[in-house]
Amino acid sequence: MPLAVFAAIVFAEALLWRPVEVVLIVNNGLGKFGRAAVLSIVTTAFRALGAVLFMLSGSTASGCGHCSISAPTPPRCCFAFGFYYPRQRLRLRTELYVRRLADSIYVAGAEVLFYLQSEFDKLLVLAIGGPHLAGIYAIIMRLVDLTAIRSAPSR
C-alpha cells in the first residue's frame, strides 16, 4: 500500500472521524439519544455509499478503494458539526470546574490512550496481516462494539 494512501486513511479515521464521535457523545450526554442515533445512521450511510460507489466503479486498485471509503469522512464531519452539534451558550463558572479538574484530566487521558490503542491495533493488523485480515478484524471489532453497546447497563 502506498504511503500516501496509508496517510489518507489515518488522517480520515483518526483526525476526522473522532470529532464526529464527540458530537455523538455530546448529544448522548444531553439526553438527545434520537439525534445521536440519526447522526450515527446517516454518517454510516455516507461511508456505505462510498463503498457502493467503489464497488460499482469496477476498480481493483487498493488506493482507489481506501480513498473512496475514506473520502466521505470530511463531509460526515461537516454534517455532524453543522446540523447535530447542540446550539447552546457555554457557561463557564470556574468554581464549579476547579474541583473536578483532576478527575477530568485523568478521564480525558484514559480516553485518548484508549483511542490511540484502538487505532494502533488497526494499523498493526493492517501492516502485519494485510488487507484481508484487517477487514476481518474490522468486522469483529464492530461486532464487539455493538455487543458492548447492547450490554451496557441502563440508568
mmCIF file of C-alpha atoms in Angstrom:
data_model
loop_
_atom_site.group_PDB
_atom_site.id
_atom_site.type_symbol
_atom_site.label_atom_id
_atom_site.label_comp_id
_atom_site.label_asym_id
_atom_site.label_seq_id
_atom_site.Cartn_x
_atom_site.Cartn_y
_atom_site.Cartn_z
ATOM 1 C CA MET A 1 0.000 0.000 0.000
ATOM 2 C CA PRO A 2 1.432 3.402 -0.937
ATOM 3 C CA LEU A 3 2.354 5.722 1.920
ATOM 4 C CA ALA A 4 0.014 8.450 0.652
ATOM 5 C CA VAL A 5 -2.979 6.089 0.826
ATOM 6 C CA PHE A 6 -1.952 4.952 4.300
ATOM 7 C CA ALA A 7 -1.636 8.577 5.472
ATOM 8 C CA ALA A 8 -5.047 9.442 3.975
ATOM 9 C CA ILE A 9 -6.675 6.584 5.883
ATOM 10 C CA VAL A 10 -5.030 7.582 9.171
ATOM 11 C CA PHE A 11 -5.979 11.225 8.616
ATOM 12 C CA ALA A 12 -9.585 10.410 7.781
ATOM 13 C CA GLU A 13 -10.150 7.933 10.583
ATOM 14 C CA ALA A 14 -8.086 9.367 13.424
ATOM 15 C CA LEU A 15 -8.495 13.090 12.857
ATOM 16 C CA LEU A 16 -11.861 13.461 11.144
ATOM 17 C CA TRP A 17 -13.987 10.617 12.463
ATOM 18 C CA ARG A 18 -13.202 11.219 16.151
ATOM 19 C CA PRO A 19 -14.810 14.699 16.148
ATOM 20 C CA VAL A 20 -17.990 13.077 14.810
ATOM 21 C CA GLU A 21 -17.864 10.750 17.799
ATOM 22 C CA VAL A 22 -17.543 13.829 20.041
ATOM 23 C CA VAL A 23 -20.812 15.151 18.604
ATOM 24 C CA LEU A 24 -22.416 11.755 19.280
ATOM 25 C CA ILE A 25 -21.138 11.764 22.866
ATOM 26 C CA VAL A 26 -22.325 15.343 23.480
ATOM 27 C CA ASN A 27 -25.803 14.541 22.173
ATOM 28 C CA ASN A 28 -25.979 11.398 24.306
ATOM 29 C CA GLY A 29 -24.767 13.358 27.332
ATOM 30 C CA LEU A 30 -27.535 15.904 26.829
ATOM 31 C CA GLY A 31 -30.115 13.122 26.596
ATOM 32 C CA LYS A 32 -30.698 13.653 22.874
ATOM 33 C CA PHE A 33 -30.430 9.968 22.047
ATOM 34 C CA GLY A 34 -32.607 10.183 18.929
ATOM 35 C CA ARG A 35 -30.386 12.858 17.405
ATOM 36 C CA ALA A 36 -27.289 10.809 18.214
ATOM 37 C CA ALA A 37 -28.839 7.699 16.665
ATOM 38 C CA VAL A 38 -29.836 9.548 13.486
ATOM 39 C CA LEU A 39 -26.353 11.054 13.225
ATOM 40 C CA SER A 40 -24.774 7.631 13.635
ATOM 41 C CA ILE A 41 -27.007 6.117 10.966
ATOM 42 C CA VAL A 42 -26.541 8.964 8.474
ATOM 43 C CA THR A 43 -22.755 9.071 8.848
ATOM 44 C CA THR A 44 -22.566 5.304 8.430
ATOM 45 C CA ALA A 45 -24.709 5.633 5.310
ATOM 46 C CA PHE A 46 -22.157 8.131 3.928
ATOM 47 C CA ARG A 47 -19.428 5.513 4.306
ATOM 48 C CA ALA A 48 -21.610 2.752 2.852
ATOM 49 C CA LEU A 49 -22.338 4.971 -0.146
ATOM 50 C CA GLY A 50 -18.587 5.377 -0.695
ATOM 51 C CA ALA A 51 -18.142 1.603 -0.582
ATOM 52 C CA VAL A 52 -21.017 1.038 -3.026
ATOM 53 C CA LEU A 53 -19.603 3.642 -5.415
ATOM 54 C CA PHE A 54 -16.230 1.914 -5.262
ATOM 55 C CA MET A 55 -17.882 -1.429 -5.952
ATOM 56 C CA LEU A 56 -19.773 -0.028 -8.937
ATOM 57 C CA SER A 57 -16.654 1.645 -10.328
ATOM 58 C CA GLY A 58 -15.086 -1.729 -11.046
ATOM 59 C CA SER A 59 -11.643 -0.559 -9.951
ATOM 60 C CA THR A 60 -9.376 -3.053 -8.230
ATOM 61 C CA ALA A 61 -6.706 -0.619 -7.044
ATOM 62 C CA SER A 62 -6.364 -0.687 -3.272
ATOM 63 C CA GLY A 63 -5.611 3.022 -3.166
ATOM 64 C CA CYS A 64 -8.807 3.844 -5.010
ATOM 65 C CA GLY A 65 -10.802 1.621 -2.675
ATOM 66 C CA HIS A 66 -9.418 3.068 0.520
ATOM 67 C CA CYS A 67 -9.819 6.631 -0.739
ATOM 68 C CA SER A 68 -13.405 6.045 -1.875
ATOM 69 C CA ILE A 69 -14.298 4.716 1.561
ATOM 70 C CA SER A 70 -12.345 7.439 3.424
ATOM 71 C CA ALA A 71 -13.479 10.273 1.125
ATOM 72 C CA PRO A 72 -16.915 10.660 2.782
ATOM 73 C CA THR A 73 -15.270 11.324 6.165
ATOM 74 C CA PRO A 74 -14.812 15.125 5.760
ATOM 75 C CA PRO A 75 -18.457 15.606 4.701
ATOM 76 C CA ARG A 76 -19.534 13.445 7.642
ATOM 77 C CA CYS A 77 -17.566 15.689 9.990
ATOM 78 C CA CYS A 78 -19.061 18.864 8.491
ATOM 79 C CA PHE A 79 -22.545 17.337 8.579
ATOM 80 C CA ALA A 80 -22.178 16.352 12.239
ATOM 81 C CA PHE A 81 -20.994 19.766 13.388
ATOM 82 C CA GLY A 82 -23.273 21.708 11.070
ATOM 83 C CA PHE A 83 -26.541 20.005 11.907
ATOM 84 C CA TYR A 84 -26.138 17.992 15.099
ATOM 85 C CA TYR A 85 -23.831 19.874 17.448
ATOM 86 C CA PRO A 86 -26.101 21.440 20.077
ATOM 87 C CA ARG A 87 -26.538 25.192 19.825
ATOM 88 C CA GLN A 88 -26.089 26.161 23.451
ATOM 89 C CA ARG A 89 -24.254 29.001 25.042
ATOM 90 C CA LEU A 90 -21.458 27.721 27.219
ATOM 91 C CA ARG A 91 -21.484 28.978 30.785
ATOM 92 C CA LEU A 92 -18.083 28.873 32.400
ATOM 93 C CA ARG A 93 -18.122 29.211 36.162
ATOM 94 C CA THR A 94 -14.610 28.363 37.266
ATOM 95 C CA GLU A 95 -15.532 27.467 40.848
ATOM 96 C CA LEU A 96 -17.572 24.528 39.524
ATOM 97 C CA TYR A 97 -14.739 23.198 37.396
ATOM 98 C CA VAL A 98 -11.704 23.580 39.650
ATOM 99 C CA ARG A 99 -12.822 20.761 41.971
ATOM 100 C CA ARG A 100 -13.316 18.329 39.077
ATOM 101 C CA LEU A 101 -10.232 19.282 37.060
ATOM 102 C CA ALA A 102 -8.022 16.405 38.229
ATOM 103 C CA ASP A 103 -10.738 13.823 37.565
ATOM 104 C CA SER A 104 -11.390 15.330 34.150
ATOM 105 C CA ILE A 105 -7.734 15.183 33.193
ATOM 106 C CA TYR A 106 -7.499 11.527 34.243
ATOM 107 C CA VAL A 107 -10.613 10.596 32.277
ATOM 108 C CA ALA A 108 -9.511 12.568 29.208
ATOM 109 C CA GLY A 109 -6.070 10.932 29.330
ATOM 110 C CA ALA A 110 -7.614 7.475 29.594
ATOM 111 C CA GLU A 111 -9.937 8.231 26.675
ATOM 112 C CA VAL A 112 -7.058 9.429 24.482
ATOM 113 C CA LEU A 113 -4.998 6.351 25.335
ATOM 114 C CA PHE A 114 -7.969 4.088 24.591
ATOM 115 C CA TYR A 115 -8.484 5.600 21.133
ATOM 116 C CA LEU A 116 -4.759 5.598 20.364
ATOM 117 C CA GLN A 117 -4.548 1.935 21.308
ATOM 118 C CA SER A 118 -7.569 1.179 19.137
ATOM 119 C CA GLU A 119 -6.059 2.967 16.136
ATOM 120 C CA PHE A 120 -2.648 1.357 16.624
ATOM 121 C CA ASP A 121 -4.323 -2.057 16.755
ATOM 122 C CA LYS A 122 -5.945 -1.398 13.384
ATOM 123 C CA LEU A 123 -2.685 -0.203 11.858
ATOM 124 C CA LEU A 124 -0.769 -3.152 13.273
ATOM 125 C CA VAL A 125 -3.240 -5.697 11.901
ATOM 126 C CA LEU A 126 -3.183 -3.944 8.525
ATOM 127 C CA ALA A 127 0.621 -3.828 8.417
ATOM 128 C CA ILE A 128 1.195 -7.419 9.567
ATOM 129 C CA GLY A 129 -1.825 -9.279 8.251
ATOM 130 C CA GLY A 130 -2.676 -7.394 5.099
ATOM 131 C CA PRO A 131 -5.985 -6.032 3.869
ATOM 132 C CA HIS A 132 -7.993 -9.258 4.124
ATOM 133 C CA LEU A 133 -7.114 -9.880 7.756
ATOM 134 C CA ALA A 134 -7.634 -6.175 8.512
ATOM 135 C CA GLY A 135 -11.137 -6.428 7.047
ATOM 136 C CA ILE A 136 -11.958 -9.445 9.195
ATOM 137 C CA TYR A 137 -10.521 -7.661 12.229
ATOM 138 C CA ALA A 138 -12.650 -4.577 11.484
ATOM 139 C CA ILE A 139 -15.810 -6.696 11.261
ATOM 140 C CA ILE A 140 -15.017 -8.458 14.533
ATOM 141 C CA MET A 141 -14.290 -5.157 16.300
ATOM 142 C CA ARG A 142 -17.586 -3.699 15.071
ATOM 143 C CA LEU A 143 -19.396 -6.728 16.491
ATOM 144 C CA VAL A 144 -17.549 -6.298 19.793
ATOM 145 C CA ASP A 145 -18.524 -2.604 19.846
ATOM 146 C CA LEU A 146 -22.161 -3.445 19.142
ATOM 147 C CA THR A 147 -22.124 -6.093 21.866
ATOM 148 C CA ALA A 148 -20.647 -3.613 24.336
ATOM 149 C CA ILE A 149 -23.265 -1.012 23.447
ATOM 150 C CA ARG A 150 -26.079 -3.554 23.684
ATOM 151 C CA SER A 151 -24.970 -4.912 27.048
ATOM 152 C CA ALA A 152 -24.200 -1.529 28.634
ATOM 153 C CA PRO A 153 -26.204 -1.060 31.831
ATOM 154 C CA SER A 154 -29.043 1.423 31.586
ATOM 155 C CA ARG A 155 -29.672 4.158 34.104
#
